[in-house]
Short mmCIF file of C-alpha atoms in Angstrom, two decimals:
data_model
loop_
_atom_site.label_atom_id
_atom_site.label_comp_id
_atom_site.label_asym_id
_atom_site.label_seq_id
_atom_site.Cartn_x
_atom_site.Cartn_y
_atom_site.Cartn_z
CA UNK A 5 91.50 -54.46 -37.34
CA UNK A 6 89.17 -55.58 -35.02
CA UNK A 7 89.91 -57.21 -31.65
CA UNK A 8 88.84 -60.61 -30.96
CA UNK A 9 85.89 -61.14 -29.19
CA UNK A 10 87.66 -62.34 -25.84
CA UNK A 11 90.03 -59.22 -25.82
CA UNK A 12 86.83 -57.17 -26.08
CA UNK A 13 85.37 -59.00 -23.32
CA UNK A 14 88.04 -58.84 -21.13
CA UNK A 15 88.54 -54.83 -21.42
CA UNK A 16 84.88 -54.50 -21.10
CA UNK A 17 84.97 -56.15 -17.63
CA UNK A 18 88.54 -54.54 -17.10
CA UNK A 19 86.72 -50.93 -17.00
CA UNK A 20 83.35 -51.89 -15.40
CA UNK A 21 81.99 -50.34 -12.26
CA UNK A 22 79.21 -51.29 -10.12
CA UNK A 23 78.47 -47.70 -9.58
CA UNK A 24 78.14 -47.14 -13.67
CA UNK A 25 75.64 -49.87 -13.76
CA UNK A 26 71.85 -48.41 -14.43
CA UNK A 27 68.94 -49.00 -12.38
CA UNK A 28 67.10 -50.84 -14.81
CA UNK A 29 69.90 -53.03 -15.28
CA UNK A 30 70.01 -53.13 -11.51
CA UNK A 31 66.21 -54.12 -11.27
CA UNK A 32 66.14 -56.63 -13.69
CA UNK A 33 69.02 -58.80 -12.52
CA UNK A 34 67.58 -58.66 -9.00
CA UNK A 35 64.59 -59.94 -10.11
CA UNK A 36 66.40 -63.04 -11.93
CA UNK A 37 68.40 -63.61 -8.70
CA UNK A 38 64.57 -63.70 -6.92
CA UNK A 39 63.44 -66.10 -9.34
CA UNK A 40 66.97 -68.14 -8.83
CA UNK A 41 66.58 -68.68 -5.32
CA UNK A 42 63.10 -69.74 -5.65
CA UNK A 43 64.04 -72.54 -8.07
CA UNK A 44 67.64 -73.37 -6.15
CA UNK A 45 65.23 -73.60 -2.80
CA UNK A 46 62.50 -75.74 -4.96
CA UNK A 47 65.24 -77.78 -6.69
CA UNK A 48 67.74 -78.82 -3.90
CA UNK A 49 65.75 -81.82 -2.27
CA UNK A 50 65.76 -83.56 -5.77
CA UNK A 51 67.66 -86.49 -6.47
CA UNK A 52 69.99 -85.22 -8.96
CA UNK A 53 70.76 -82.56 -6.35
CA UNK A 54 71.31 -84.81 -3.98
CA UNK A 55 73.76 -87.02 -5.87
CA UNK A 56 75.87 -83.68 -6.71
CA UNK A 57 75.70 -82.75 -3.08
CA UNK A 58 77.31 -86.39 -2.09
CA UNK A 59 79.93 -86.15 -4.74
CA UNK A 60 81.08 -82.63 -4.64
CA UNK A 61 81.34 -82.83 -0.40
CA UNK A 62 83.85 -86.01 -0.60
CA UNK A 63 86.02 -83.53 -2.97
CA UNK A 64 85.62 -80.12 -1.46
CA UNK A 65 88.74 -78.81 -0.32
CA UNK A 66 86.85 -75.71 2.00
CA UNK A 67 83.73 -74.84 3.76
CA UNK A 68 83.88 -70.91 2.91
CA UNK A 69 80.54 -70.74 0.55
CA UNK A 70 76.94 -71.87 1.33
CA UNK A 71 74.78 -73.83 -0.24
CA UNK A 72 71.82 -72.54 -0.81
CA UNK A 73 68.96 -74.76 0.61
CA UNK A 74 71.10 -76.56 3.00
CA UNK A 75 73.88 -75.84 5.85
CA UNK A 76 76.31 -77.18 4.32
CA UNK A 77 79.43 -75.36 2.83
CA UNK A 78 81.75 -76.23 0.49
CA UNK A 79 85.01 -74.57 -1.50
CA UNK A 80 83.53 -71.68 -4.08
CA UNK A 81 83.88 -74.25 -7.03
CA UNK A 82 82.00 -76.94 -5.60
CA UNK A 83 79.29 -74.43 -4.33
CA UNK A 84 78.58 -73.05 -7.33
CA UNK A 85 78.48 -76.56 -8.80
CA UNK A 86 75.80 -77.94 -6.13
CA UNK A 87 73.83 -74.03 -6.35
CA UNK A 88 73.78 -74.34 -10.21
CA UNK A 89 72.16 -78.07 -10.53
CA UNK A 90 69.63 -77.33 -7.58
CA UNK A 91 68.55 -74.15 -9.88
CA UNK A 92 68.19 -76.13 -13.06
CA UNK A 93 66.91 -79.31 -11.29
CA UNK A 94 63.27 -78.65 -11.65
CA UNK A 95 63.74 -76.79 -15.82
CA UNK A 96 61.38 -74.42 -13.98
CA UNK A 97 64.43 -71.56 -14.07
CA UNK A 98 64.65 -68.74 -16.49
CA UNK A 99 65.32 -68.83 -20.77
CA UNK A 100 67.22 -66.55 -22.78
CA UNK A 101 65.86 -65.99 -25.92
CA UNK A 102 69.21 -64.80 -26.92
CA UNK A 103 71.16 -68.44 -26.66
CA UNK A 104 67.79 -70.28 -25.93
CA UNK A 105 69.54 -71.38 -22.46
CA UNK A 106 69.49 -70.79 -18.95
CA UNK A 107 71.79 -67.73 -17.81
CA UNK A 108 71.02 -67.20 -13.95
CA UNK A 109 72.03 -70.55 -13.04
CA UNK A 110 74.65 -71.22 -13.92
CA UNK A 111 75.95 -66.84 -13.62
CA UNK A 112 74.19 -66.42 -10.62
CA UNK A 113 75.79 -69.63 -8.41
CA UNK A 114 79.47 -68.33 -9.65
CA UNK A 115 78.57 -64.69 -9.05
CA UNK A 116 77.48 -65.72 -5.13
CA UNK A 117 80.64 -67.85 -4.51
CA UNK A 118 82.54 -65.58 -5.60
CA UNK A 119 81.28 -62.87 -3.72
CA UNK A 120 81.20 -64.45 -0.26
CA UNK A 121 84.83 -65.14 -0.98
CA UNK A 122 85.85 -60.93 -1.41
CA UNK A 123 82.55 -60.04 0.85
CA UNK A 124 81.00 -57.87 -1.63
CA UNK A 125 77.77 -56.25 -1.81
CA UNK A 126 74.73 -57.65 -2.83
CA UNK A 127 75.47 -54.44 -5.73
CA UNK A 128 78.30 -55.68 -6.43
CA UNK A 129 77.13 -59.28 -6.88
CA UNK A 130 74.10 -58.19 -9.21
CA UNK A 131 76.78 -55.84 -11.03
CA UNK A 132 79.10 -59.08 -11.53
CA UNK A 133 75.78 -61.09 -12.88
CA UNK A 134 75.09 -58.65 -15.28
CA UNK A 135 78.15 -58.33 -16.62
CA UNK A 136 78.89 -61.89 -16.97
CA UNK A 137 75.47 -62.37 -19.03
CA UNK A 138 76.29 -59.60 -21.05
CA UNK A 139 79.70 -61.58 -22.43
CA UNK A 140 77.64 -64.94 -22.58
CA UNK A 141 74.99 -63.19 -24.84
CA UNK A 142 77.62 -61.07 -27.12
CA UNK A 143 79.01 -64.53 -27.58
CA UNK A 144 75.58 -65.70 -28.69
CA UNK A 145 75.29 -62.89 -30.84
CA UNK A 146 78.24 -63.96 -33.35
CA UNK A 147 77.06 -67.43 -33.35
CA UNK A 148 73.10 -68.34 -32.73
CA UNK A 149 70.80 -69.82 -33.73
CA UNK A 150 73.85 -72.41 -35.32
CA UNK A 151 74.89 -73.80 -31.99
CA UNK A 152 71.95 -74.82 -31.17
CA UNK A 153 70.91 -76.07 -34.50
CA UNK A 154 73.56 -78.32 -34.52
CA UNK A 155 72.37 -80.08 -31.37
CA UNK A 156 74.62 -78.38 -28.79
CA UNK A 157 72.71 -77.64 -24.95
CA UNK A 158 73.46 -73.66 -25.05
CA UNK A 159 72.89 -73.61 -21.06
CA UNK A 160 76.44 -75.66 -21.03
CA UNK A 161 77.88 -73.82 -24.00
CA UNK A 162 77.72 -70.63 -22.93
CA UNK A 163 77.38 -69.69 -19.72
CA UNK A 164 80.81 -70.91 -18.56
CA UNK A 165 82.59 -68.08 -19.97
CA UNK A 166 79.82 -65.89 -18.06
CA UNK A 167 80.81 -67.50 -15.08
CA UNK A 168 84.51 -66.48 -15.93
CA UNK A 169 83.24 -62.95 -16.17
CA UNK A 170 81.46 -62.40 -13.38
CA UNK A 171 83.88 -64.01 -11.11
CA UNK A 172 87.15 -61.94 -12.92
CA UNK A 173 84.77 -58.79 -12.40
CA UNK A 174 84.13 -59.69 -8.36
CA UNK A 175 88.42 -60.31 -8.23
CA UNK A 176 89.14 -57.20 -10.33
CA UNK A 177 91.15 -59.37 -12.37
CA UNK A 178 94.04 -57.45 -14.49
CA UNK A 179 93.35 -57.59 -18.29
CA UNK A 180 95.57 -60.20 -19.26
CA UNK A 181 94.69 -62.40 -16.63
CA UNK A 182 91.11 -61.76 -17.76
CA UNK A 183 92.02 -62.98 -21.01
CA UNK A 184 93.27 -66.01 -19.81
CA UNK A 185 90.34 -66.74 -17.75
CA UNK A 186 87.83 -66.88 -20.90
CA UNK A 187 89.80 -68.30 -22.59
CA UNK A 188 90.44 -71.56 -20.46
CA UNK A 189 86.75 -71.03 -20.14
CA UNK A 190 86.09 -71.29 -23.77
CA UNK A 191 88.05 -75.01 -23.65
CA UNK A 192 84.62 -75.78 -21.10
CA UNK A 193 82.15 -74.99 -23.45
CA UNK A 194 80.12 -78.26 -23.50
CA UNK A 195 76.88 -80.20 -23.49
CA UNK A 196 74.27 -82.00 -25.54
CA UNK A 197 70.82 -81.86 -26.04
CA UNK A 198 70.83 -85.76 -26.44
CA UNK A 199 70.72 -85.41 -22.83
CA UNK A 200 67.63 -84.06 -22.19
CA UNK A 201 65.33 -85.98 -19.95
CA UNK A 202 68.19 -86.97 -17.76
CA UNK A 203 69.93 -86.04 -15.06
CA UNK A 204 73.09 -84.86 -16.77
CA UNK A 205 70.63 -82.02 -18.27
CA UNK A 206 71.02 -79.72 -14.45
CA UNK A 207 74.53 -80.83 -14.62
CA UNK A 208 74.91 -78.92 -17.74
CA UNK A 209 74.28 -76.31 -15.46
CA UNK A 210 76.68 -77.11 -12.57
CA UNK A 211 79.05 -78.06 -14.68
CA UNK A 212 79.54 -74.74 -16.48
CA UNK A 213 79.55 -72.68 -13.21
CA UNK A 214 82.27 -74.49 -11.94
CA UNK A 215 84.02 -74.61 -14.66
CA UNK A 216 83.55 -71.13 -15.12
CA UNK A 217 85.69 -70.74 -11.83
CA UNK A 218 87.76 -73.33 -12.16
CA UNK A 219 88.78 -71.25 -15.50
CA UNK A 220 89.28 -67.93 -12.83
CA UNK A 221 91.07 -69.70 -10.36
CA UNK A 222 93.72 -71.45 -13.20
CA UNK A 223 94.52 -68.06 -14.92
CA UNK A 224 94.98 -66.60 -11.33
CA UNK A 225 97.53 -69.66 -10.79
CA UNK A 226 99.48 -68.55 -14.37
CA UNK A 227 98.05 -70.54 -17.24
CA UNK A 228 97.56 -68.76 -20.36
CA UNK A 229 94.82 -69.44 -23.19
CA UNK A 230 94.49 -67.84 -26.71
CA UNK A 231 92.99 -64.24 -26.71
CA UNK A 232 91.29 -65.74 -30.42
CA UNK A 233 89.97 -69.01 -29.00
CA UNK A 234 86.45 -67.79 -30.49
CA UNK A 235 87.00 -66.40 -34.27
CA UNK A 236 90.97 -68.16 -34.58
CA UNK A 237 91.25 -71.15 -36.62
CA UNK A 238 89.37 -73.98 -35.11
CA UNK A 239 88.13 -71.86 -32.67
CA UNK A 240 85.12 -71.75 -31.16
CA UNK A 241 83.02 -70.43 -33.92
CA UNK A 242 84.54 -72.84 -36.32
CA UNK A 243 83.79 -76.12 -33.90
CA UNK A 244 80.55 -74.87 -32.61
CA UNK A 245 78.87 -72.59 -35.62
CA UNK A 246 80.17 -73.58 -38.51
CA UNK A 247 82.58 -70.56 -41.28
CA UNK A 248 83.71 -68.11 -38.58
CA UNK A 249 83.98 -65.75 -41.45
CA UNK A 250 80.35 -64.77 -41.95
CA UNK A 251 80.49 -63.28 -38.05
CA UNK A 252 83.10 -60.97 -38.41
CA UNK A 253 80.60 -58.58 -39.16
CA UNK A 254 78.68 -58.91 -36.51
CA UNK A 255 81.72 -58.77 -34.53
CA UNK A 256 82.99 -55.35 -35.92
CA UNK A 257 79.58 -54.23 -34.45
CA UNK A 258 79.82 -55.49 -30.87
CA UNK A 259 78.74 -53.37 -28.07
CA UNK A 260 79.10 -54.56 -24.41
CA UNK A 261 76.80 -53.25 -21.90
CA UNK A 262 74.69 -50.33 -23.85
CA UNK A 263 72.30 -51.45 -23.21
CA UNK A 264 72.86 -54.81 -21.77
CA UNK A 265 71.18 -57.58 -22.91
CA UNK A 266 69.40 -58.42 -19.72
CA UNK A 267 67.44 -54.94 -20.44
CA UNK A 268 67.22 -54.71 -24.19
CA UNK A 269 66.10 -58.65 -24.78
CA UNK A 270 65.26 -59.33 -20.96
CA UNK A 271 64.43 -62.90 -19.49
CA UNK A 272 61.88 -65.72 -20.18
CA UNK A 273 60.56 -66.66 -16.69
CA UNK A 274 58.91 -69.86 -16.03
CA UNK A 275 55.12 -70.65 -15.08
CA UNK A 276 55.58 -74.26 -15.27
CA UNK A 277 58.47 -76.09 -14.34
CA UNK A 278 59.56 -78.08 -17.54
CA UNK A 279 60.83 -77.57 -20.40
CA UNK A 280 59.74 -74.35 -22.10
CA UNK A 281 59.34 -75.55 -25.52
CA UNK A 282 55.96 -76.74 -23.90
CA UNK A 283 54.76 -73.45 -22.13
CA UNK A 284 52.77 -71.86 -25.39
CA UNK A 285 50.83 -74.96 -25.56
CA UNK A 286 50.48 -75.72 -21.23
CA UNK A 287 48.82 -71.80 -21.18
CA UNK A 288 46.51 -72.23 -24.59
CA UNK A 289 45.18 -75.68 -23.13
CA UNK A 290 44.72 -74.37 -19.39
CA UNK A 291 42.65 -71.53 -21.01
CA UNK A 292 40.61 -73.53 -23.24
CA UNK A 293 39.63 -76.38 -20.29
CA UNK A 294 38.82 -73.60 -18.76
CA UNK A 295 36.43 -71.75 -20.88
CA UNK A 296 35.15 -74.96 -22.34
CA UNK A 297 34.82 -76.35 -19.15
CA UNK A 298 36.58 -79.50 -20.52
CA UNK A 299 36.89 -83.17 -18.89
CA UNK A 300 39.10 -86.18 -19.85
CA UNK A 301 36.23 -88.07 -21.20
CA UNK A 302 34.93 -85.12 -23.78
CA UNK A 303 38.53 -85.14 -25.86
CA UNK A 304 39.19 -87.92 -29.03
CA UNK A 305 42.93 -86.44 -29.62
CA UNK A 306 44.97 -83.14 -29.26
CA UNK A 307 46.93 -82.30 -32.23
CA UNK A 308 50.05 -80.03 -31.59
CA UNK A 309 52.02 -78.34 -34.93
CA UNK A 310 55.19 -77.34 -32.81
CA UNK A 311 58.17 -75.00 -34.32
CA UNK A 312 62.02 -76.47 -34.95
CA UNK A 313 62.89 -76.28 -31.50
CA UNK A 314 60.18 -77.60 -29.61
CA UNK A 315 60.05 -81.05 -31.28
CA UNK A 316 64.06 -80.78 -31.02
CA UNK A 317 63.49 -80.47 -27.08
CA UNK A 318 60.73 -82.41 -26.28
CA UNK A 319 61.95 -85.65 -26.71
CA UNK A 320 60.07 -88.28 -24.15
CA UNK A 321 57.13 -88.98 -25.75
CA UNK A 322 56.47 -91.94 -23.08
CA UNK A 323 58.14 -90.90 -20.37
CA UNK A 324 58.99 -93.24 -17.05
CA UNK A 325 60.51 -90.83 -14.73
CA UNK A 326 59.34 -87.24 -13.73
CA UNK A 327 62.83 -85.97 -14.95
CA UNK A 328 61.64 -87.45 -17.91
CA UNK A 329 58.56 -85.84 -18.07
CA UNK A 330 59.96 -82.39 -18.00
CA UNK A 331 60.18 -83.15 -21.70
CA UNK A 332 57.09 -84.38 -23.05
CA UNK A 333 54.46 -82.33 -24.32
CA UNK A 334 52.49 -85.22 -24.02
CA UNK A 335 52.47 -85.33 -20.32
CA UNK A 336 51.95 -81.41 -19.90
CA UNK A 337 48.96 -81.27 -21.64
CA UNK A 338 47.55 -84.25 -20.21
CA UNK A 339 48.06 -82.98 -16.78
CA UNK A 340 46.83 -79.55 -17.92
CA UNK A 341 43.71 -81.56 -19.06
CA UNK A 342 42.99 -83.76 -16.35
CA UNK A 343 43.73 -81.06 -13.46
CA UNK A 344 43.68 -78.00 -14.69
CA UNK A 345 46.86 -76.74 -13.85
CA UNK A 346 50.83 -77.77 -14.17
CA UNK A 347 53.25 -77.46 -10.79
CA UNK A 348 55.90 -78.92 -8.63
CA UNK A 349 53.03 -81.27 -7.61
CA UNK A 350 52.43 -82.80 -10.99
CA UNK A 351 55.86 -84.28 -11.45
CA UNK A 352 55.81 -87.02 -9.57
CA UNK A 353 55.58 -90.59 -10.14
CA UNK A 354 51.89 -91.08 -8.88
CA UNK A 355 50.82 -88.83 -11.46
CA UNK A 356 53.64 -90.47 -14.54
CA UNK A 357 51.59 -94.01 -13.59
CA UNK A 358 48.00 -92.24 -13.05
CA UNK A 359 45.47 -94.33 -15.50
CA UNK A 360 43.79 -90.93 -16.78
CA UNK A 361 46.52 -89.17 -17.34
CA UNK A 362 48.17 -92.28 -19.72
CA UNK A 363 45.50 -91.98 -21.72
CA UNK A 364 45.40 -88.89 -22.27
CA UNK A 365 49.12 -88.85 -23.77
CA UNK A 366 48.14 -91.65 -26.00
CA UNK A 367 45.75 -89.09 -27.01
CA UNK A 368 48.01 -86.40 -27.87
CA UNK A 369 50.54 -86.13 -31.18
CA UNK A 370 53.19 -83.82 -31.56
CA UNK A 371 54.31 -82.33 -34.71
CA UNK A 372 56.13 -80.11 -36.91
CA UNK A 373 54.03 -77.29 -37.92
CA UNK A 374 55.25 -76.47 -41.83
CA UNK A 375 54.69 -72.99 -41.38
CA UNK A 376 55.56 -72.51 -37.94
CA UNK A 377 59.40 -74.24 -39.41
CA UNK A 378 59.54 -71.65 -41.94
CA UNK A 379 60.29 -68.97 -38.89
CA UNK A 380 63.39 -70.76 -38.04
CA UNK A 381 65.21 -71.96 -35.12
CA UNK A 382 64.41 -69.64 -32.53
CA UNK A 383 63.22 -70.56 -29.15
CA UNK A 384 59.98 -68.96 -27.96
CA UNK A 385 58.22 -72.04 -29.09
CA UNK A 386 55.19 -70.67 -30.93
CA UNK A 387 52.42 -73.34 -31.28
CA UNK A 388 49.04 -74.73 -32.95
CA UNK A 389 46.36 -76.62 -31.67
CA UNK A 390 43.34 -78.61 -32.91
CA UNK A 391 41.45 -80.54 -29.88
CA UNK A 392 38.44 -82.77 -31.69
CA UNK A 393 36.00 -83.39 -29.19
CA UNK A 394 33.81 -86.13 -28.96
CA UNK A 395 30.48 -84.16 -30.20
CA UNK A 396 32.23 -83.73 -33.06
CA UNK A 397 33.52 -79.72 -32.31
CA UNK A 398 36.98 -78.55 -33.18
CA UNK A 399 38.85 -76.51 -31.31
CA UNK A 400 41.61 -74.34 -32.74
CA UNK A 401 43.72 -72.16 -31.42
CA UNK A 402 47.57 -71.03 -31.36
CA UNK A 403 50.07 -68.87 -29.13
CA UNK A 404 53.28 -67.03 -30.04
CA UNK A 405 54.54 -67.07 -26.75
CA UNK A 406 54.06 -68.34 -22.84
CA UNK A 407 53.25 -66.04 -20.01
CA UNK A 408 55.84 -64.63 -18.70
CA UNK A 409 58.57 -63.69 -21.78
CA UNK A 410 58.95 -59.62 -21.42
CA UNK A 411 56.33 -59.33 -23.56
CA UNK A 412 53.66 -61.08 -21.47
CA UNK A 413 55.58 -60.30 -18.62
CA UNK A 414 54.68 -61.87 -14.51
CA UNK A 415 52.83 -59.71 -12.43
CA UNK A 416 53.84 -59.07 -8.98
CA UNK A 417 51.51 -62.18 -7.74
CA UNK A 418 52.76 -64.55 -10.10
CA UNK A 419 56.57 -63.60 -9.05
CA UNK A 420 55.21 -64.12 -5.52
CA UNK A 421 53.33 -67.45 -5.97
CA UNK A 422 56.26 -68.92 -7.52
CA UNK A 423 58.61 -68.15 -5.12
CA UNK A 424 56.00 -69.17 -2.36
CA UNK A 425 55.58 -72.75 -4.58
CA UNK A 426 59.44 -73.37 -4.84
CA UNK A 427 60.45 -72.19 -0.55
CA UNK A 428 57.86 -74.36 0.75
CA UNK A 429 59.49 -77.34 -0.33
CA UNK A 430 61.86 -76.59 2.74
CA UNK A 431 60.25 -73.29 4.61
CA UNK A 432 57.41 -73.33 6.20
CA UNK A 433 54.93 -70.28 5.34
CA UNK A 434 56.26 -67.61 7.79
CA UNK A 435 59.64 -68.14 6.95
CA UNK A 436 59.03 -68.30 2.87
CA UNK A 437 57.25 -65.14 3.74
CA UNK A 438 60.11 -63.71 5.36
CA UNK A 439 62.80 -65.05 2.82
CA UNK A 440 61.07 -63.52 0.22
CA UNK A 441 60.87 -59.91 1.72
CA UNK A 442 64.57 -60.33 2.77
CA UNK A 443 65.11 -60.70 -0.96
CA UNK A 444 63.52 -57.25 -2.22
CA UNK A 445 66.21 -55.63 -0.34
CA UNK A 446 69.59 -57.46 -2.18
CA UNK A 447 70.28 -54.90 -4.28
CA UNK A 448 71.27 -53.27 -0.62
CA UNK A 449 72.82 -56.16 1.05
CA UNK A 450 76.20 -55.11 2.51
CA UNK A 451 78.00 -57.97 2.70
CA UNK A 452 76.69 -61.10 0.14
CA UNK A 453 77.98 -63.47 2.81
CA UNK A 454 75.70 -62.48 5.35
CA UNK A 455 73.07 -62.15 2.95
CA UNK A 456 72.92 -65.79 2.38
CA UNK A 457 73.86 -67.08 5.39
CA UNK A 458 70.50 -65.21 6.62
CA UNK A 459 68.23 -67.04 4.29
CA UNK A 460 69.66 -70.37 5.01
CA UNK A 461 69.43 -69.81 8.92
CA UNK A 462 65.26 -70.06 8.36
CA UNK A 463 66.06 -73.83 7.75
CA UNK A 464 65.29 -76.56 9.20
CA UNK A 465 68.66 -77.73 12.13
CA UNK A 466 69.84 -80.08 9.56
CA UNK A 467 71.95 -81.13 6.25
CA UNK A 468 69.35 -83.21 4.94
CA UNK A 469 66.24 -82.35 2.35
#
């Protein structure tokens, strides 16, 4: 008989080593941690950050973790709370095609709390990330795309039993403490895509990181969860999926870790920071404003035949607040008509209330694409687009998927140009510079304490943004 998923898990992390771990492996989670910082530095100064900041200091009951972007330091927990939101703050962090959420940050902020707590390596750390991911995305394998379908935020749904992982992999946890650990965890698994647009979206994030330790730190104290709290009766396949039956064969053929998922299925990174069901569509419009040497003035409407997803996700079709406008396709495309380009800049209320750029959303209609439906729930957002111009021309085009998804994967200068976009929200450009070489090295980092503490010493003398 097969053993439940969670038993699986935990002996999988039970009998991982940090040595055992590949270089490719290695590589590609030390890129996503690169990325992570460059959003957490980008995303810390914004107002949802801020508000977590405020609320999590009044409760934190130690100062023995940093937070990344500031100098203040809270209790692991609340760290990886504040780290978590900052990194999803902006929706410019990385997608999993595999849950169609947001692994490194919510894995990542749990992962580095954890670690400065036992001083490990900057190895180890990555190691504890990977692994972590790895149980999140086995999990996704028994039950996607139906989560999601259903109307469930994956980011919140998943990822808090990958914070469980990594953290009972950092603490060498024994296997029936690990047990207990996901399976408190699994009692966590929350969020809804209802609240998209808001600022309860990045706390999806937080949310699950913490409660990912909070899990870790409750099954250290004692308390015992189900080792079939995912395919036992009203578990979480039946609550979140739908008949647990028709995964049991996809259980029976679960492997963990060869290869793991972050190297067979690799990351979605982000060119534009909103949501990605709008990036197919932001890079096909750059492009053809570009070529065509479009203005404002020369386009009658923009008609966009989106997949399931995408109109599932994009839900602020008039938005009022930049949070808001992280989810409009409207809004991307009219910024990506009227300047050319889509960053950190363009999110801002001057630029929501900018004359040109409301009419240009009035101009643009989002819609189901029949065909594009046909392929199913799945999250790379594939798109179609007819601009009529006002000499009478059509323009047609579509995209399958955004720059930067493995297969259209970020050169070295767009990795760079990010980061460099995100840091100097709070570094100026010697110290970005110097941040960002610090941060080729982590797979070497001896001690994950010191590692951080290094980048947050190019700050600014103060707690405030």
């Amino acid at each position: 008989m097969t053993l439940p998923f969670i038993e699986k898990a935990a002996d999988f992390l039970v009998e991982a080593r940090h040595e055992q771990i590949g270089a490719d492996a290695i590589a590609a989670a030390k890129e996503a941690f690169i990325d992570y910082i460059a959003v957490a530095l980008g995303g810390v100064g914004e107002p949802v950050s801020k508000n977590i900041l405020g609320w999590a200091t009044e409760r934190s009951w130690g100062s023995s973790c940093a937070v990344i972007g500031r100098v203040d330091r809270l209790d692991p927990e609340n760290a990886a709370l504040c780290n978590a939101v900052s990194g999803h703050a902006l929706d410019f962090d990385d997608t999993s095609w595999s849950t169609i959420g947001h692994p490194t940050t919510v894995v990542a902020p749990a992962a580095i709390a954890t670690g400065e707590m036992v001083r490990a390596s900057g190895r180890e750390v990555l190691s504890a990330y990977l692994v972590g991911v790895e149980v999140s995305h086995r999990l996704a394998d028994i039950s996607m795309p139906f989560v999601s379908e259903n109307g469930w935020h994956t980011t919140g749904v998943y990822y808090a039993i990958g914070a469980a992982a990594a953290a009972s992999f950092l603490l060498r946890l024994d296997r029936r403490t690990t047990i207990n650990a996901l399976g408190l965890s699994i009692s966590r698994s929350s969020g809804v895509r209802s609240n998209f647009g808001t600022q309860a979206k990045p706390y999806h994030a937080g949310m699950a990181a913490r409660a990912g330790l909070e899990a870790v730190s409750l099954a250290r104290a004692g308390l015992t969860a189900s080792a079939s709290a995912v395919e036992g009766v009203d578990g979480f396949l039946d609550c979140f999926a739908g008949d647990r039956s028709a995964y049991f064969e996809r259980m029976d053929q679960m492997i963990f870790g060869k290869p793991f998922d972050l190297v067979s299925r690799g990351l979605a990174y982000k060119k534009y920071p909103c949501c990605s069901g709008s990036h197919p569509a932001c890079d096909v419009m750059i492009e053809l404003v570009n070529e065509h040497s479009l203005k404002p003035e020369d386009i009658v409407s923009i008609r966009v035949g989106a997949s399931l997803l995408a109109e599932r996700e994009l839900v602020c079709h008039n938005p009022a607040t930049p949070q808001q406008a992280r989810f409009s396709m409207e809004f991307a495309l009219a910024v990506a008509v009227s300047k050319g380009s889509l960053g950190l800049d363009s999110f801002r209320t001057e630029v929501l209330e900018d004359p040109e750029i409301r009419g240009l959303m009035g101009r643009v209609r989002l819609e189901l694409d029949d065909e594009l439906a046909k392929l199913g729930f799945i999250g790379t957002a594939p798109v179609k687009i007819d601009i009529t111009l006002r000499n009478g021309q059509v323009l047609r085009a579509a995209r399958d998927l955004a720059i930067g998804n493995p297969e259209r994967p970020f050169t070295d200068d767009d990795r760079r140009s990010k980061f460099m976009m995100c840091a100097s929200r709070l570094l100026d450009q010697p110290a970005a510079e110097e941040v960002y070489r610090e941060l080729q090295a982590f797979d070497t980092w001896a001690d994950i304490h010191e590692g951080i503490s290094a980048i947050n010493r190019w700050l600014p003398l103060t707690s405030g943004v």
